[in-house]
Amino acid sequence: MAKIITVAHQKGGVGKSTMALNLALCFQDQLRVALVDSDLQGSIYHVKDDFPGLAILTSERISDISSLDYDLVIVDTPPYLSNKLNDLFDLSDFVLVPTKAGFFDVMAVRSTLALIKFSQAKNTHLKAGIVLNMIKPRSGITKDISQLLQSFGTPLLKTMVHDRVSITRSSMTSGILKSTDVKAIEEITSLAEEIVNQISA
Ligand SMILES: Nc1ncnc2c1ncn2[C@@H]1O[C@H](COP(=O)(O)OP(=O)(O)O)[C@@H](O)[C@H]1O
Ligand SMILES: [Mg+2]
């Protein structure tokens, strides 16, 4: 059965689609990967033609996702909460929650985390992690923010993704791995490793 990684956060503009795409590209050399756009106005589905080597699918029915014949399915989700998200979490092995590091961004993450916890009560093998995204280079995050995030009870991943022009461009080019930005490549690779370790733990 395919492992399912879902990227979710009810806020738009936090980097869900960008991460889903780059993670899929990162795994595609080792695994049979499908990237599923569960957003009907999905941005990912629109770049399909730019990534001929990657299976980019849309899915209106959650049941389709669990029956896909791939090793790994990465699901990008729309910027709102819905019942569909509950069903999706029930099927997932890992939910990745990207957030920016501002106070209001971090507070907003709680409703997505609540849904994940609701699902974890039934789906006991579901793991989840918060990943900080678009961190200003050299500034890091404040102690207050990291303490606040840690108080939410969902693990904060060690990898932080910084605000990088190469990442903005990655969805128009062939992904971050093909760029010359070594630091960005390192971040995405380390994020992918952290997720894999969590799923197999
Ligand atoms: N780490 C990053 N550095 C710079 N730009 C980023 C980064 N992550 C995402 N972006 C940009 O931010 C915008 C929103 O990202 P997107 O993936 O569409 O978010 P979401 O899917 O959560 O709405 C896009 O223009 C994207 O290119
Ligand atoms: Mg998106």
XYZ file of N, CA and C and ligand atoms in Angstrom:
631
model
N 0.835 -1.216 0.000
C 0.000 0.000 0.000
C 0.859 1.251 0.000
N 0.416 2.223 -0.744
C 1.177 3.482 -0.808
C 1.183 4.186 0.542
N 2.323 4.771 0.883
C 2.373 5.660 2.039
C 1.795 6.995 1.585
N 1.059 7.644 2.465
C 0.429 8.914 2.084
C 0.915 10.047 2.975
N 1.502 11.045 2.337
C 1.908 12.258 3.045
C 0.965 13.375 2.600
N 0.282 13.984 3.554
C -0.626 15.074 3.215
C -0.033 16.385 3.714
N -0.062 17.392 2.859
C 0.434 18.709 3.253
C -0.786 19.589 3.499
N -0.931 20.079 4.731
C -2.157 20.806 5.062
C -1.899 21.975 6.008
N -2.695 22.975 5.839
C -2.789 24.131 6.728
C -3.908 24.963 6.137
N -4.866 25.365 6.965
C -6.048 26.029 6.394
C -5.748 27.415 5.848
N -4.547 27.916 6.101
C -4.185 29.226 5.553
C -3.554 29.066 4.180
N -3.820 30.021 3.310
C -3.176 30.022 2.004
C -1.836 30.734 2.097
N -0.986 30.473 1.146
C 0.263 31.218 1.050
C 1.343 30.827 2.033
N 1.209 29.659 2.676
C 2.235 29.238 3.633
C 3.265 28.295 3.003
N 3.013 27.904 1.757
C 3.996 27.067 1.055
C 3.608 25.605 0.883
N 2.326 25.288 1.064
C 1.885 23.896 0.914
C 2.206 23.327 -0.470
N 1.731 24.046 -1.497
C 1.890 23.505 -2.854
C 3.370 23.427 -3.239
N 4.111 24.446 -2.864
C 5.544 24.476 -3.186
C 6.272 23.305 -2.514
N 5.949 23.042 -1.271
C 6.604 21.930 -0.565
C 6.163 20.584 -1.109
N 4.860 20.462 -1.372
C 4.350 19.182 -1.898
C 5.067 18.841 -3.202
N 5.181 19.838 -4.070
C 5.825 19.630 -5.366
C 7.302 19.274 -5.197
N 8.011 20.051 -4.404
C 9.449 19.807 -4.243
C 9.743 18.498 -3.515
N 8.893 18.119 -2.575
C 9.101 16.835 -1.901
C 8.875 15.684 -2.888
N 7.842 15.811 -3.688
C 7.561 14.758 -4.674
C 8.753 14.595 -5.621
N 9.312 15.722 -6.064
C 10.453 15.663 -6.979
C 11.666 15.049 -6.287
N 11.747 15.280 -5.000
C 12.854 14.789 -4.202
C 12.828 13.265 -4.061
N 11.626 12.708 -3.969
C 11.491 11.267 -3.763
C 11.431 10.490 -5.073
N 11.253 11.197 -6.183
C 10.877 10.457 -7.385
C 11.983 9.583 -7.983
N 13.249 9.820 -7.571
C 14.305 8.946 -8.076
C 14.308 7.584 -7.388
N 13.876 7.565 -6.124
C 13.903 6.299 -5.375
C 12.560 5.565 -5.394
N 11.473 6.317 -5.520
C 10.156 5.707 -5.339
C 9.209 6.058 -6.481
N 8.163 5.249 -6.609
C 7.107 5.603 -7.561
C 6.188 6.583 -6.845
N 6.288 7.858 -7.244
C 5.599 8.920 -6.518
C 4.460 9.511 -7.337
N 3.338 9.740 -6.686
C 2.267 10.508 -7.321
C 2.000 11.737 -6.465
N 1.777 12.841 -7.134
C 1.425 14.076 -6.446
C -0.055 14.317 -6.737
N -0.835 14.391 -5.676
C -2.276 14.544 -5.865
C -2.699 15.928 -5.431
N -3.423 16.597 -6.311
C -3.941 17.914 -6.010
C -5.396 17.747 -5.592
N -5.671 17.932 -4.310
C -7.059 17.738 -3.875
C -7.827 19.055 -3.913
N -7.185 20.088 -4.420
C -7.808 21.393 -4.564
C -8.312 21.515 -5.996
N -9.595 21.741 -6.142
C -10.122 21.733 -7.508
C -9.641 22.917 -8.335
N -9.352 24.016 -7.649
C -8.769 25.136 -8.402
C -7.256 25.063 -8.241
N -6.798 23.836 -8.082
C -5.429 23.588 -7.653
C -4.350 24.204 -8.518
N -3.371 24.728 -7.826
C -2.257 25.324 -8.548
C -1.348 24.248 -9.121
N -1.225 23.146 -8.382
C -0.284 22.115 -8.826
C -0.707 21.476 -10.136
N -2.004 21.201 -10.240
C -2.474 20.537 -11.454
C -2.147 21.379 -12.700
N -2.112 22.685 -12.502
C -1.842 23.581 -13.627
C -0.397 23.558 -14.103
N 0.506 23.060 -13.275
C 1.906 23.016 -13.730
C 2.281 21.614 -14.242
N 1.269 20.769 -14.331
C 1.445 19.382 -14.773
C 2.390 19.231 -15.975
N 2.158 20.069 -16.972
C 2.924 19.925 -18.210
C 4.401 20.276 -18.039
N 4.709 21.022 -16.984
C 6.108 21.409 -16.766
C 6.919 20.303 -16.095
N 6.222 19.279 -15.595
C 6.915 18.191 -14.905
C 6.519 16.848 -15.507
N 6.965 16.620 -16.754
C 6.505 15.434 -17.473
C 6.868 14.119 -16.773
N 7.938 14.138 -15.959
C 8.355 12.889 -15.306
C 7.556 12.548 -14.064
N 6.711 13.467 -13.621
C 6.023 13.276 -12.347
C 4.528 13.030 -12.568
N 3.986 12.049 -11.870
C 2.546 11.792 -11.977
C 1.800 12.822 -11.137
N 1.145 13.746 -11.803
C 0.349 14.755 -11.084
C -1.123 14.485 -11.380
N -1.853 14.162 -10.315
C -3.246 13.748 -10.497
C -4.169 14.667 -9.730
N -5.430 14.752 -10.176
C -6.393 15.462 -9.329
C -7.275 14.400 -8.716
N -7.830 14.719 -7.600
C -8.729 13.743 -7.021
C -9.855 14.420 -6.303
N -11.048 14.099 -6.710
C -12.212 14.631 -6.021
C -12.668 13.651 -4.971
N -12.355 12.377 -5.197
C -12.792 11.353 -4.241
C -11.617 10.816 -3.450
N -11.724 10.916 -2.141
C -10.654 10.478 -1.259
C -10.360 8.992 -1.446
N -11.419 8.220 -1.687
C -11.232 6.772 -1.809
C -10.277 6.430 -2.953
N -10.234 7.284 -3.972
C -9.318 7.047 -5.091
C -7.865 7.094 -4.633
N -7.586 7.939 -3.663
C -6.207 8.163 -3.253
C -5.605 6.899 -2.642
N -6.391 6.218 -1.816
C -5.839 5.037 -1.145
C -5.649 3.858 -2.091
N -6.297 3.908 -3.230
C -6.147 2.772 -4.138
C -5.157 3.027 -5.279
N -4.460 4.147 -5.226
C -3.491 4.439 -6.290
C -2.297 3.482 -6.203
N -1.809 3.059 -7.353
C -0.716 2.099 -7.372
C 0.651 2.800 -7.431
N 1.028 3.383 -6.299
C 2.331 4.063 -6.179
C 2.948 3.682 -4.834
N 4.246 3.959 -4.667
C 4.868 3.709 -3.354
C 4.531 4.842 -2.392
N 4.491 6.050 -2.959
C 4.285 7.227 -2.129
C 3.325 8.187 -2.823
N 2.350 8.650 -2.074
C 1.415 9.637 -2.619
C 1.511 10.885 -1.761
N 1.800 12.010 -2.396
C 1.856 13.273 -1.662
C 0.621 14.082 -2.041
N -0.142 14.491 -1.037
C -1.401 15.180 -1.313
C -1.296 16.641 -0.900
N -1.548 17.514 -1.867
C -1.609 18.945 -1.577
C -3.076 19.289 -1.315
N -3.324 20.151 -0.349
C -4.716 20.435 0.020
C -5.031 21.922 -0.116
N -6.310 22.246 -0.227
C -6.705 23.649 -0.407
C -6.613 24.453 0.898
N -6.635 25.778 0.777
C -6.480 26.639 1.952
C -7.769 26.854 2.737
N -8.458 25.807 3.092
C -9.617 25.929 3.989
C -9.819 24.575 4.651
N -10.545 24.581 5.736
C -10.815 23.318 6.423
C -12.093 22.726 5.866
N -12.122 21.421 5.713
C -13.350 20.785 5.239
C -13.427 19.375 5.808
N -14.589 18.787 5.691
C -14.752 17.402 6.148
C -13.849 16.463 5.379
N -13.581 16.872 4.134
C -12.729 16.060 3.282
C -11.335 15.898 3.893
N -10.913 16.950 4.564
C -9.596 16.937 5.196
C -9.547 15.873 6.297
N -10.634 15.760 7.049
C -10.733 14.715 8.065
C -10.539 13.327 7.466
N -11.245 13.089 6.363
C -11.166 11.779 5.712
C -9.750 11.525 5.209
N -9.156 12.578 4.706
C -7.803 12.474 4.161
C -6.796 12.158 5.269
N -6.928 12.824 6.403
C -6.028 12.564 7.538
C -6.187 11.123 8.019
N -7.426 10.627 7.981
C -7.669 9.251 8.417
C -6.877 8.248 7.581
N -6.638 8.597 6.317
C -5.919 7.694 5.413
C -4.420 7.904 5.425
N -3.976 9.033 5.963
C -2.575 9.431 5.799
C -1.638 8.741 6.782
N -0.362 8.708 6.405
C 0.685 8.236 7.310
C 1.360 9.419 7.992
N 1.375 10.553 7.271
C 2.035 11.735 7.824
C 1.320 12.994 7.320
N 1.110 13.945 8.241
C 0.590 15.251 7.799
C 1.661 16.292 8.077
N 2.051 16.985 7.030
C 3.047 18.045 7.144
C 2.315 19.388 7.170
N 2.610 20.188 8.193
C 1.939 21.477 8.339
C 2.958 22.615 8.230
N 3.054 23.229 7.072
C 3.994 24.347 6.940
C 3.400 25.619 7.538
N 4.230 26.391 8.194
C 3.759 27.687 8.672
C 4.885 28.711 8.617
N 4.480 29.954 8.486
C 5.445 31.040 8.644
C 5.627 31.253 10.149
N 6.601 32.062 10.524
C 6.944 32.143 11.945
C 6.328 33.320 12.690
N 5.468 34.096 12.039
C 4.836 35.222 12.744
C 3.872 34.727 13.815
N 3.618 35.541 14.806
C 2.740 35.151 15.904
C 1.361 34.704 15.403
N 0.762 35.497 14.520
C -0.581 35.159 14.039
C -0.572 33.929 13.135
N 0.537 33.755 12.415
C 0.663 32.554 11.579
C 0.670 31.323 12.463
N 1.447 31.416 13.535
C 1.597 30.278 14.426
C 0.281 29.982 15.159
N -0.419 31.037 15.579
C -1.703 30.820 16.249
C -2.699 30.151 15.296
N -2.628 30.522 14.025
C -3.592 30.005 13.046
C -3.432 28.516 12.780
N -2.281 27.991 13.138
C -2.005 26.596 12.845
C -2.840 25.659 13.737
N -3.357 26.200 14.843
C -3.998 25.334 15.835
C -5.230 24.597 15.333
N -6.002 25.228 14.439
C -7.209 24.517 13.991
C -6.849 23.310 13.119
N -5.776 23.430 12.346
C -5.329 22.270 11.558
C -4.806 21.185 12.504
N -4.058 21.598 13.528
C -3.523 20.621 14.490
C -4.652 19.906 15.241
N -5.732 20.646 15.525
C -6.864 20.032 16.223
C -7.480 18.925 15.368
N -7.593 19.188 14.079
C -8.132 18.167 13.161
C -7.228 16.947 13.112
N -5.920 17.207 13.115
C -4.956 16.098 13.068
C -5.105 15.244 14.330
N -5.202 15.899 15.477
C -5.331 15.158 16.740
C -6.612 14.333 16.781
N -7.666 14.902 16.231
C -8.943 14.202 16.144
C -8.760 12.906 15.343
N -8.015 13.022 14.265
C -7.779 11.872 13.410
C -6.841 10.858 14.070
N -5.846 11.369 14.783
C -4.871 10.486 15.437
C -5.522 9.603 16.506
N -6.641 10.083 17.057
C -7.340 9.289 18.064
C -7.857 7.982 17.449
N -8.192 8.027 16.155
C -8.679 6.815 15.465
C -7.553 6.128 14.695
N -6.814 6.939 13.943
C -5.744 6.425 13.084
C -4.438 6.545 13.862
N -4.142 5.516 14.650
C -3.034 5.630 15.609
C -1.659 5.665 14.948
N -1.551 5.255 13.701
C -0.227 5.333 13.082
C 0.020 6.671 12.371
N -0.945 7.577 12.462
C -0.768 8.886 11.826
C 0.242 9.748 12.599
N 1.288 10.166 11.889
C 2.270 11.077 12.481
C 2.078 12.448 11.843
N 2.608 13.470 12.500
C 2.477 14.812 11.946
C 3.667 15.651 12.366
N 3.943 16.695 11.618
C 5.021 17.595 11.981
C 4.759 18.980 11.421
N 5.181 19.965 12.198
C 5.082 21.356 11.731
C 6.434 21.714 11.137
N 6.429 22.369 9.989
C 7.699 22.845 9.440
C 7.630 24.358 9.240
N 8.619 25.034 9.765
C 8.667 26.482 9.576
C 9.140 26.778 8.166
N 8.437 27.668 7.507
C 8.768 28.002 6.115
C 8.918 29.513 5.972
N 9.657 29.891 4.942
C 9.858 31.304 4.590
C 10.502 32.087 5.735
N 11.414 31.448 6.435
C 12.150 32.127 7.491
C 13.193 33.033 6.830
N 13.268 34.253 7.322
C 14.238 35.193 6.741
C 15.651 34.690 7.010
N 16.474 34.604 5.972
C 17.830 34.121 6.185
C 18.549 34.950 7.256
N 19.312 34.280 8.055
C 20.111 34.857 9.148
C 19.301 35.346 10.341
N 17.953 35.370 10.246
C 17.232 35.902 11.398
C 16.771 34.790 12.348
N 16.537 33.608 11.804
C 16.073 32.514 12.650
C 14.703 32.809 13.233
N 14.334 32.112 14.288
C 13.052 32.408 14.933
C 13.291 32.707 16.406
N 12.353 33.428 16.980
C 12.524 33.810 18.381
C 12.175 32.639 19.292
N 12.677 32.725 20.509
C 12.450 31.688 21.499
C 10.946 31.576 21.811
N 10.279 32.745 21.862
C 8.833 32.756 22.142
C 8.071 31.911 21.138
N 8.418 32.103 19.862
C 7.708 31.384 18.808
C 7.993 29.890 18.900
N 9.237 29.538 19.140
C 9.523 28.105 19.181
C 8.883 27.468 20.421
N 8.829 28.196 21.517
C 8.152 27.659 22.712
C 6.654 27.505 22.473
N 6.083 28.517 21.822
C 4.653 28.474 21.517
C 4.343 27.251 20.645
N 5.153 27.071 19.604
C 4.945 25.933 18.704
C 5.086 24.610 19.442
N 6.079 24.539 20.317
C 6.285 23.291 21.041
C 5.153 22.995 22.020
N 4.464 24.041 22.455
C 3.373 23.832 23.404
C 2.135 23.212 22.741
N 2.115 23.181 21.422
C 0.939 22.668 20.711
C 0.858 21.140 20.695
N 1.940 20.471 21.044
C 1.892 19.013 21.143
C 2.099 18.250 19.842
N 2.217 18.951 18.726
C 2.576 18.297 17.459
C 4.052 18.616 17.227
N 4.888 17.619 16.928
C 6.328 17.889 16.822
C 6.677 18.995 15.819
N 7.631 19.813 16.227
C 8.185 20.825 15.320
C 9.414 20.191 14.673
N 9.419 20.103 13.361
C 10.542 19.454 12.683
C 11.797 20.313 12.818
N 12.945 19.625 12.811
C 14.219 20.337 12.974
C 14.540 21.189 11.755
N 14.166 20.706 10.593
C 14.442 21.443 9.366
C 13.586 22.696 9.289
N 14.241 23.814 8.971
C 13.505 25.059 8.715
C 13.770 25.415 7.263
N 12.767 25.850 6.568
C 12.981 26.258 5.182
C 12.996 27.779 5.148
N 14.048 28.327 4.575
C 14.183 29.780 4.548
C 13.498 30.390 3.333
N 13.345 31.694 3.412
C 12.746 32.446 2.320
C 13.802 32.583 1.215
N 13.619 31.879 0.124
C 14.640 31.861 -0.921
C 14.003 32.070 -2.295
N 14.638 32.934 -3.068
C 14.158 33.193 -4.424
C 14.122 31.885 -5.227
N 15.110 31.042 -4.994
C 15.176 29.782 -5.751
C 13.944 28.922 -5.478
N 13.405 29.029 -4.262
C 12.215 28.226 -3.935
C 10.975 28.823 -4.597
N 10.887 30.138 -4.618
C 9.773 30.785 -5.329
C 9.772 30.351 -6.792
N 10.965 30.291 -7.359
C 11.060 29.947 -8.783
C 10.878 28.463 -9.046
N 11.026 27.658 -7.986
C 11.111 26.211 -8.198
C 9.884 25.622 -8.882
N 8.718 26.232 -8.667
C 7.535 25.641 -9.291
C 7.379 26.054 -10.749
N 8.213 27.000 -11.178
C 8.158 27.368 -12.596
C 9.298 26.705 -13.358
N 10.306 26.269 -12.595
C 11.430 25.593 -13.242
C 11.246 24.101 -13.031
N 12.308 23.363 -12.849
C 12.064 21.933 -12.695
C 12.254 21.472 -11.260
N 11.981 22.376 -10.339
C 12.059 22.005 -8.927
C 13.381 22.414 -8.314
N 13.399 22.463 -7.005
C 14.563 22.977 -6.294
C 15.800 22.093 -6.456
N 15.603 20.790 -6.586
C 16.757 19.886 -6.699
C 17.593 20.158 -7.936
N 16.937 20.706 -8.959
C 17.658 20.978 -10.214
C 18.251 22.388 -10.203
N 18.057 23.130 -9.122
C 18.587 24.494 -9.078
C 20.047 24.465 -8.655
N 20.664 25.635 -8.573
C 22.055 25.692 -8.137
C 22.134 26.179 -6.702
N 20.975 26.319 -6.051
C 20.957 26.816 -4.681
C 21.176 25.654 -3.695
N 22.441 25.485 -3.332
C 22.830 24.345 -2.495
C 22.098 24.341 -1.152
N 21.942 25.518 -0.569
C 21.289 25.594 0.747
C 19.828 25.184 0.661
N 19.162 25.623 -0.392
C 17.750 25.263 -0.564
C 17.613 23.761 -0.798
N 18.526 23.201 -1.585
C 18.500 21.756 -1.853
C 18.673 20.999 -0.539
N 19.617 21.489 0.271
C 19.885 20.859 1.565
C 18.631 20.865 2.450
N 17.926 21.981 2.437
C 16.728 22.097 3.283
C 15.641 21.117 2.856
N 15.380 21.068 1.568
C 14.312 20.185 1.091
C 14.697 18.714 1.305
N 15.978 18.405 1.066
C 16.433 17.032 1.260
C 16.327 16.636 2.727
N 16.730 17.546 3.599
C 16.683 17.222 5.015
C 15.240 17.114 5.512
N 14.360 17.920 4.958
C 12.930 17.811 5.286
C 12.393 16.436 4.864
N 12.758 16.036 3.645
C 12.307 14.734 3.135
C 12.804 13.613 4.045
N 14.066 13.689 4.464
C 14.639 12.649 5.339
C 13.927 12.588 6.685
N 13.669 13.771 7.228
C 12.994 13.803 8.527
C 11.620 13.137 8.459
N 10.908 13.414 7.376
C 9.567 12.830 7.219
C 9.656 11.316 7.066
N 10.592 10.871 6.247
C 10.751 9.426 6.045
C 11.088 8.737 7.361
N 11.977 9.333 8.146
C 12.338 8.734 9.434
C 11.147 8.626 10.361
N 10.304 9.630 10.324
C 9.117 9.612 11.186
C 8.129 8.534 10.750
N 7.973 8.411 9.422
C 7.012 7.430 8.925
C 7.487 6.011 9.243
N 8.793 5.793 9.128
C 9.277 4.428 9.348
C 9.584 4.136 10.818
N 9.482 5.152 11.683
C 9.792 4.919 13.108
C 8.709 4.075 13.787
N 10.631 28.905 1.215
C 10.129 29.781 0.335
N 10.883 30.830 -0.077
C 10.381 31.734 -0.942
N 9.159 31.685 -1.476
C 8.342 30.666 -1.104
C 8.790 29.649 -0.189
N 7.772 28.769 -0.025
C 6.748 29.200 -0.795
N 7.078 30.345 -1.446
C 6.235 31.170 -2.338
O 5.124 31.645 -1.573
C 3.927 31.662 -2.348
C 2.873 30.790 -1.698
O 3.271 29.444 -1.729
P 2.276 28.251 -2.046
O 3.081 27.008 -2.091
O 1.405 28.567 -3.189
O 1.407 28.274 -0.699
P 0.012 27.530 -0.388
O -0.074 26.327 -1.244
O 0.094 27.210 1.065
O -1.067 28.534 -0.658
C 4.313 31.182 -3.723
O 4.555 32.302 -4.526
C 5.608 30.400 -3.486
O 6.438 30.414 -4.609
Mg -1.596 25.734 -2.613
